[in-house]
PDB file of C-alpha atoms in Angstrom:
ATOM      1  CA  MET A 176      -0.120  -0.115  -0.183  1.00 47.00           C
ATOM      2  CA  SER A 177       1.272   3.352  -0.677  1.00 50.00           C
ATOM      3  CA  GLN A 178       1.045   6.319   1.369  1.00 54.00           C
ATOM      4  CA  LYS A 179      -0.450   9.667  -0.119  1.00 53.00           C
ATOM      5  CA  ILE A 180       2.013  12.555   0.726  1.00 48.00           C
ATOM      6  CA  ASN A 181       0.079  15.901   0.867  1.00 53.00           C
ATOM      7  CA  ALA A 182       2.436  18.468  -0.461  1.00 50.00           C
ATOM      8  CA  THR A 183       2.433  20.700   2.467  1.00 59.00           C
ATOM      9  CA  ASP A 184       4.948  17.079   3.150  1.00 69.00           C
ATOM     10  CA  VAL A 185       7.218  18.317   1.196  1.00 69.00           C
ATOM     11  CA  THR A 186       9.742  20.278   2.214  1.00 83.00           C
ATOM     12  CA  GLU A 187      11.576  22.936  -0.444  1.00 83.00           C
ATOM     13  CA  GLU A 188      14.647  20.842  -0.145  1.00 87.00           C
ATOM     14  CA  ASP A 189      12.310  17.510  -1.143  1.00 83.00           C
ATOM     15  CA  ALA A 190      11.754  18.969  -3.782  1.00 80.00           C
ATOM     16  CA  LEU A 191      14.834  20.329  -5.031  1.00 84.00           C
ATOM     17  CA  ASN A 192      15.802  16.837  -4.747  1.00 90.00           C
ATOM     18  CA  ALA A 193      13.604  15.279  -7.330  1.00 90.00           C
ATOM     19  CA  VAL A 194      14.196  17.925  -9.194  1.00 90.00           C
ATOM     20  CA  PHE A 195      17.727  17.169  -9.707  1.00 93.00           C
ATOM     21  CA  PHE A 196      17.750  13.020  -9.659  1.00 94.00           C
ATOM     22  CA  GLU A 197      14.599  14.253 -12.826  1.00 95.00           C
ATOM     23  CA  ARG A 198      16.899  16.147 -14.713  1.00 94.00           C
ATOM     24  CA  ALA A 199      19.893  13.406 -13.921  1.00 95.00           C
ATOM     25  CA  ASP A 200      17.705  10.784 -15.057  1.00 96.00           C
ATOM     26  CA  LYS A 201      17.291  12.578 -18.333  1.00 97.00           C
ATOM     27  CA  PHE A 202      21.136  13.215 -19.343  1.00 97.00           C
ATOM     28  CA  ILE A 203      21.253   9.450 -18.262  1.00 96.00           C
ATOM     29  CA  GLN A 204      18.236   8.787 -20.394  1.00 97.00           C
ATOM     30  CA  GLN A 205      19.999  10.925 -23.341  1.00 97.00           C
ATOM     31  CA  ALA A 206      22.825   8.558 -23.142  1.00 96.00           C
ATOM     32  CA  ASN A 207      21.480   5.592 -22.734  1.00 94.00           C
ATOM     33  CA  GLU A 208      19.722   6.469 -25.753  1.00 95.00           C
ATOM     34  CA  PHE A 209      23.115   6.844 -27.221  1.00 95.00           C
ATOM     35  CA  CYS A 210      24.405   3.901 -26.626  1.00 93.00           C
ATOM     36  CA  ARG A 211      22.295   0.996 -28.160  1.00 89.00           C
ATOM     37  CA  PRO A 212      23.033  -0.219 -31.482  1.00 80.00           C
ATOM     38  CA  VAL A 213      21.837   1.973 -34.826  1.00 75.00           C
ATOM     39  CA  ALA A 214      19.467  -0.585 -36.793  1.00 73.00           C
ATOM     40  CA  GLY A 215      21.285  -2.129 -39.590  1.00 68.00           C
ATOM     41  CA  GLN A 216      24.663  -2.143 -38.079  1.00 65.00           C
ATOM     42  CA  THR A 217      27.662  -4.858 -39.201  1.00 60.00           C
ATOM     43  CA  GLN A 218      29.293  -6.912 -37.034  1.00 54.00           C
ATOM     44  CA  THR A 219      32.479  -5.089 -38.138  1.00 56.00           C
ATOM     45  CA  SER A 220      30.820  -1.754 -36.251  1.00 73.00           C
ATOM     46  CA  ALA A 221      31.359  -0.714 -32.477  1.00 82.00           C
ATOM     47  CA  LYS A 222      30.942  -3.399 -29.792  1.00 88.00           C
ATOM     48  CA  PRO A 223      28.440  -2.099 -27.595  1.00 87.00           C
ATOM     49  CA  HIS A 224      31.947  -1.656 -25.066  1.00 89.00           C
ATOM     50  CA  GLU A 225      33.543   1.096 -27.707  1.00 93.00           C
ATOM     51  CA  ILE A 226      30.107   2.988 -28.346  1.00 93.00           C
ATOM     52  CA  ARG A 227      29.459   3.574 -24.158  1.00 94.00           C
ATOM     53  CA  GLY A 228      33.484   4.780 -23.577  1.00 96.00           C
ATOM     54  CA  GLN A 229      32.629   7.485 -26.085  1.00 96.00           C
ATOM     55  CA  VAL A 230      29.032   8.267 -25.348  1.00 97.00           C
ATOM     56  CA  SER A 231      30.998   8.093 -21.560  1.00 97.00           C
ATOM     57  CA  ALA A 232      33.627  10.669 -23.503  1.00 98.00           C
ATOM     58  CA  ALA A 233      31.176  12.717 -24.724  1.00 98.00           C
ATOM     59  CA  MET A 234      29.342  13.318 -21.503  1.00 97.00           C
ATOM     60  CA  LEU A 235      32.513  14.194 -19.883  1.00 97.00           C
ATOM     61  CA  PHE A 236      33.369  17.013 -22.607  1.00 98.00           C
ATOM     62  CA  ALA A 237      29.755  18.333 -22.284  1.00 97.00           C
ATOM     63  CA  THR A 238      29.799  18.506 -18.322  1.00 97.00           C
ATOM     64  CA  ALA A 239      33.804  20.041 -18.432  1.00 97.00           C
ATOM     65  CA  ARG A 240      31.891  22.296 -21.329  1.00 98.00           C
ATOM     66  CA  PHE A 241      28.521  23.709 -19.486  1.00 97.00           C
ATOM     67  CA  ASN A 242      30.278  23.652 -16.116  1.00 96.00           C
ATOM     68  CA  THR A 243      32.479  25.868 -17.545  1.00 97.00           C
ATOM     69  CA  TRP A 244      30.052  27.839 -19.176  1.00 98.00           C
ATOM     70  CA  VAL A 245      28.266  27.807 -15.505  1.00 97.00           C
ATOM     71  CA  ALA A 246      31.384  29.404 -14.177  1.00 97.00           C
ATOM     72  CA  ALA A 247      31.893  31.962 -16.954  1.00 97.00           C
ATOM     73  CA  ASN A 248      28.749  33.503 -15.995  1.00 97.00           C
ATOM     74  CA  ASN A 249      29.550  34.443 -12.620  1.00 97.00           C
ATOM     75  CA  PHE A 250      32.753  36.615 -13.905  1.00 98.00           C
ATOM     76  CA  THR A 251      32.839  39.880 -15.159  1.00 98.00           C
ATOM     77  CA  ASP A 252      35.616  39.211 -17.336  1.00 98.00           C
ATOM     78  CA  GLY A 253      38.469  36.936 -18.594  1.00 98.00           C
ATOM     79  CA  ASP A 254      41.252  38.437 -16.853  1.00 98.00           C
ATOM     80  CA  GLU A 255      38.385  37.985 -12.795  1.00 98.00           C
ATOM     81  CA  MET A 256      37.383  34.103 -14.100  1.00 98.00           C
ATOM     82  CA  ARG A 257      41.739  33.029 -14.630  1.00 98.00           C
ATOM     83  CA  ALA A 258      42.541  34.301 -11.160  1.00 98.00           C
ATOM     84  CA  ALA A 259      39.404  32.443  -9.740  1.00 98.00           C
ATOM     85  CA  LYS A 260      40.110  28.896 -12.046  1.00 98.00           C
ATOM     86  CA  GLU A 261      41.711  26.994  -8.959  1.00 98.00           C
ATOM     87  CA  GLN A 262      39.077  27.659  -6.778  1.00 97.00           C
ATOM     88  CA  VAL A 263      36.781  26.692  -9.728  1.00 97.00           C
ATOM     89  CA  MET A 264      38.212  23.425 -11.127  1.00 96.00           C
ATOM     90  CA  SER A 265      39.147  22.633  -7.253  1.00 97.00           C
ATOM     91  CA  TYR A 266      35.531  22.835  -6.697  1.00 96.00           C
ATOM     92  CA  ILE A 267      33.949  20.946  -9.605  1.00 96.00           C
ATOM     93  CA  LEU A 268      36.381  18.899  -8.850  1.00 96.00           C
ATOM     94  CA  GLN A 269      35.634  17.945  -5.341  1.00 96.00           C
ATOM     95  CA  GLN A 270      32.194  17.536  -6.133  1.00 95.00           C
ATOM     96  CA  PHE A 271      32.462  15.377  -9.287  1.00 95.00           C
ATOM     97  CA  GLN A 272      35.051  13.231  -6.750  1.00 96.00           C
ATOM     98  CA  LEU A 273      32.095  12.879  -4.167  1.00 95.00           C
ATOM     99  CA  MET A 274      29.097  12.053  -6.724  1.00 95.00           C
ATOM    100  CA  LEU A 275      31.728   9.401  -8.592  1.00 96.00           C
ATOM    101  CA  GLU A 276      32.506   7.657  -5.526  1.00 96.00           C
ATOM    102  CA  ASP A 277      29.011   7.433  -3.780  1.00 95.00           C
ATOM    103  CA  ASN A 278      27.766   5.938  -7.164  1.00 94.00           C
ATOM    104  CA  TYR A 279      31.067   3.701  -7.566  1.00 96.00           C
ATOM    105  CA  ASP A 280      29.705   2.730  -4.520  1.00 96.00           C
ATOM    106  CA  GLU A 281      26.420   1.798  -4.873  1.00 95.00           C
ATOM    107  CA  TYR A 282      27.818  -0.160  -7.677  1.00 94.00           C
ATOM    108  CA  CYS A 283      29.752  -2.349  -6.546  1.00 95.00           C
ATOM    109  CA  GLU A 284      26.922  -2.811  -3.779  1.00 95.00           C
ATOM    110  CA  GLN A 285      23.696  -3.849  -6.732  1.00 92.00           C
ATOM    111  CA  PHE A 286      26.636  -5.290  -8.995  1.00 93.00           C
ATOM    112  CA  GLU A 287      24.542  -8.563 -10.136  1.00 90.00           C
ATOM    113  CA  ASN A 288      21.045  -6.538 -10.129  1.00 91.00           C
ATOM    114  CA  TYR A 289      22.400  -3.331 -11.918  1.00 90.00           C
ATOM    115  CA  LEU A 290      24.556  -4.876 -15.049  1.00 87.00           C
ATOM    116  CA  ARG A 291      22.211  -8.203 -15.057  1.00 84.00           C
ATOM    117  CA  PHE A 292      21.787  -6.811 -18.841  1.00 76.00           C
ATOM    118  CA  ARG A 293      25.401  -8.158 -20.261  1.00 71.00           C
ATOM    119  CA  ARG A 294      24.548 -11.869 -20.293  1.00 67.00           C
ATOM    120  CA  ASN A 295      22.258 -11.718 -22.621  1.00 64.00           C
ATOM    121  CA  GLU A 296      25.068  -8.872 -24.656  1.00 61.00           C
ATOM    122  CA  GLU A 297      27.135 -10.739 -24.528  1.00 55.00           C
ATOM    123  CA  PHE A 298      25.454 -13.604 -25.108  1.00 47.00           C
ATOM    124  CA  HIS A 299      24.413 -11.745 -28.697  1.00 49.00           C
ATOM    125  CA  SER A 300      27.376 -10.037 -29.511  1.00 55.00           C
ATOM    126  CA  ASN A 301      30.042 -12.662 -29.270  1.00 51.00           C
ATOM    127  CA  LYS A 302      27.447 -15.988 -30.666  1.00 47.00           C
ATOM    128  CA  ASP A 303      28.451 -17.201 -33.973  1.00 45.00           C
ATOM    129  CA  HIS A 304      25.061 -16.273 -35.444  1.00 41.00           C
ATOM    130  CA  ASP A 305      22.732 -18.949 -37.927  1.00 43.00           C
ATOM    131  CA  HIS A 306      20.404 -16.608 -39.241  1.00 41.00           C
ATOM    132  CA  SER A 307      18.428 -19.972 -40.163  1.00 40.00           C
ATOM    133  CA  HIS A 308      17.030 -20.041 -37.354  1.00 40.00           C
ATOM    134  CA  ASN A 309      13.779 -17.780 -35.212  1.00 41.00           C
ATOM    135  CA  HIS A 310      15.210 -16.099 -32.078  1.00 40.00           C
TER     136      HIS A 310
END
């Protein structure tokens, strides 16, 4: 049985956290879409782990680019921004490290649940297919 939550029970912090995770989930969904094989790709195309690596690199670049833009909006000119570089870098790297550590630990704990799809993926990507049978 689910408990009904009244709007008055939701704090501003709860609402902000919900928006935060909704946004993060949308970025992850988009990344997952980029990881899906394109219909009609041949067996010589990039393997799933290669595609995930490419998507990961693109996300890291996009995150770096966006965070640099966000930081730039806090300064009046390039000299002021340059002077704050160490402080900005330290903050962003610290936040990323904390988030990465939390997620890494969670994946270690939930490894079998989170990566159960691999069995099916490995079967289909490593199997020599006889196209005369049905899947």
